[in-house]
């Protein structure tokens, strides 16, 4: 038998057409998957996240077998062990893989002499992004987004953006509607035999440290399921997505959010097809532009920008800690304690049940609390990567270190996203059921967010003084007659949070 090349498929590159399998057939290669014990043991994963990745890998392997590929699906202590065993057992001419999505994986595959081919899972390659960034003094998302719109010809009328504006964000900051409306429903996919086997395998592995509710069909494990989710979003949720995309409701975990990020991040969907489906619906059905533009900005703007800066700023970026924050991730986050803060408890309940919270819950509840109490950025990044259904190094490092924790000194976000209870009170219904008062900053019933917010400003006054976007907030802090008492309360709540007693 002649030696064949082997295509190694990583767990977040599950596509027949966007990676190394693109121009290959069952006659020209065999395929290798490695389920690595070390990858599962690397951190504490949400049970649904671990299940999703393994189940999606096994489903994709099955699809390739059905197409006629010879698939070697290995369980091994590490990726390297799995590859070595494959090489021992097969006549391999050479190994090929798609350019991986993490710095660490690139180094590991290169060390193994594996040929890396172009990664087409994104609309922008790392090289294209670096080329774009090298022509600019600052690397701002809004500039990148406009470049993407023009370059990809999405939502354009000739050289101009449709509707005459690039960004309709100002229309998309409405608080929750008070009309008690029903939000679009999504299909829950039944667990098949492969899913059930993954559940059993995870349950049987006593060495794993998993948390969270078991899978119950929320997250697509195949491209077919992901296309169902995309179709439902375009049909029912996209028209009402925009206005309330920043709102938070206790009884409604997703509102009109797409819940497509896990499918995109595994490679089950391509961002190009998602953006084009949204644009096509806009042009055919005359959907509200603020909804369509807001969603398209998430997909071709924000997501690709985060991917780009992950490569641009390199592997050490995740260790940035400009605000000198060293507190551990609090036990309330890790499920080792409860909390009386209703907004935090409700967000964590959603996280426990579905490994999901939407972007404002991530940024303005969990991220805001981490920023104002000085949680270590690296520890927070690791926790979020393991806890969210769409967690990945390239997603979480810029979003947590740069956006939420301002630990990169403002390279990514022009100001820290710190806020008191007033913002959460305006944008959610959480405060109604909370024992704390969002308007109070001192006393036992003071909202922890509010006390911590003023303390954060006071603590970082020197560092933030030169930031013109912070001038008003710092001036407000200096005018507080009870700043000392507020800061004293903030120290108390930081300790209580750390001890799991808040
Ligand atoms: Fe959250 Fe403060 Fe509102 Fe309670 S009062 S829900 S802690 S913002």
XYZ file of N, CA, C and O and ligand atoms in Angstrom, residues 339-346 365 420-425 428-440 445-450 502, ligand 1:
148
model
N -24.082 33.732 46.335
C -24.008 35.176 46.542
C -25.402 35.776 46.630
O -26.338 35.280 45.980
N -25.521 36.835 47.419
C -26.802 37.533 47.531
C -26.948 38.623 46.466
O -27.994 39.246 46.383
N -25.925 38.872 45.709
C -26.041 39.872 44.634
C -26.889 39.256 43.517
O -26.436 38.328 42.823
N -28.096 39.755 43.343
C -29.033 39.088 42.431
C -28.505 39.052 40.997
O -28.652 38.031 40.308
N -27.901 40.142 40.542
C -27.420 40.154 39.152
C -26.342 39.093 38.938
O -26.322 38.403 37.905
N -25.451 38.962 39.920
C -24.368 37.980 39.801
C -24.944 36.569 39.927
O -24.626 35.662 39.129
N -25.828 36.378 40.925
C -26.414 35.045 41.133
C -27.194 34.597 39.894
O -27.089 33.441 39.467
N -27.965 35.513 39.286
C -28.765 35.139 38.120
C -27.884 34.818 36.918
O -28.166 33.890 36.145
N -21.512 42.586 34.289
C -21.755 41.936 35.584
C -20.473 41.220 36.026
O -19.769 41.683 36.929
N -21.200 51.419 38.423
C -21.894 51.087 39.663
C -23.201 50.372 39.382
O -23.498 49.990 38.231
N -24.006 50.216 40.419
C -25.269 49.502 40.286
C -26.278 50.211 39.387
O -27.206 49.571 38.877
N -26.098 51.520 39.164
C -27.086 52.268 38.381
C -27.226 51.689 36.972
O -28.345 51.582 36.443
N -26.104 51.314 36.351
C -26.167 50.774 34.988
C -26.952 49.456 34.981
O -27.841 49.247 34.157
N -26.623 48.567 35.915
C -27.299 47.259 35.952
C -28.781 47.453 36.267
O -29.655 46.784 35.689
N -29.081 48.406 37.140
C -30.479 48.689 37.483
C -31.254 49.180 36.259
O -32.397 48.792 36.026
N -31.519 46.061 33.515
C -31.990 44.721 33.878
C -33.152 44.801 34.866
O -33.499 45.880 35.354
N -33.689 43.626 35.182
C -34.692 43.559 36.252
C -34.108 42.891 37.496
O -34.845 42.486 38.384
N -32.801 42.771 37.556
C -32.180 42.058 38.676
C -32.335 42.795 40.010
O -32.532 42.160 41.048
N -32.221 44.111 39.981
C -32.168 44.855 41.249
C -33.479 44.754 42.030
O -33.479 44.865 43.259
N -34.569 44.540 41.287
C -35.876 44.441 41.964
C -35.897 43.311 42.997
O -36.556 43.394 44.018
N -35.180 42.246 42.706
C -35.193 41.095 43.609
C -33.938 40.988 44.447
O -33.587 39.898 44.890
N -33.270 42.098 44.652
C -31.968 42.033 45.335
C -32.046 42.672 46.722
O -32.746 43.667 46.912
N -31.301 42.139 47.652
C -31.327 42.716 48.993
C -30.510 44.010 49.067
O -30.596 44.762 50.028
N -29.690 44.279 48.057
C -28.896 45.504 48.038
C -29.634 46.614 47.278
O -30.516 46.348 46.472
N -29.199 47.833 47.554
C -29.833 48.997 46.924
C -28.834 49.653 45.959
O -27.787 50.134 46.395
N -29.154 49.660 44.663
C -28.169 50.153 43.692
C -27.782 51.610 43.895
O -26.738 52.058 43.417
N -28.637 52.360 44.614
C -28.351 53.795 44.796
C -27.426 54.040 45.992
O -26.887 55.126 46.157
N -27.267 53.046 46.850
C -26.487 53.265 48.077
C -25.040 52.800 47.910
O -24.767 51.771 47.281
N -26.642 47.551 53.278
C -27.449 47.283 52.082
C -26.950 48.049 50.850
O -27.629 48.106 49.834
N -25.762 48.620 50.949
C -25.208 49.314 49.776
C -24.925 48.293 48.673
O -24.460 47.184 48.945
N -25.199 48.693 47.426
C -24.906 47.797 46.296
C -23.388 47.632 46.190
O -22.657 48.623 46.051
N -22.898 46.412 46.226
C -21.450 46.208 46.119
C -20.854 46.858 44.866
O -19.745 47.396 44.908
N -21.585 46.804 43.748
C -21.058 47.404 42.516
C -20.830 48.903 42.698
O -19.863 49.463 42.197
N -21.763 49.546 43.408
C -21.669 50.990 43.567
C -20.497 51.364 44.463
O -19.689 52.240 44.116
N -20.615 37.110 50.459
C -21.309 38.338 50.025
C -22.655 38.001 49.389
O -22.697 37.400 48.332
Fe -26.640 43.760 41.350
Fe -26.413 45.857 42.997
Fe -28.614 45.531 41.540
Fe -28.125 43.889 43.578
S -28.520 46.078 43.701
S -28.807 43.308 41.520
S -25.889 43.725 43.477
S -26.553 45.905 40.770
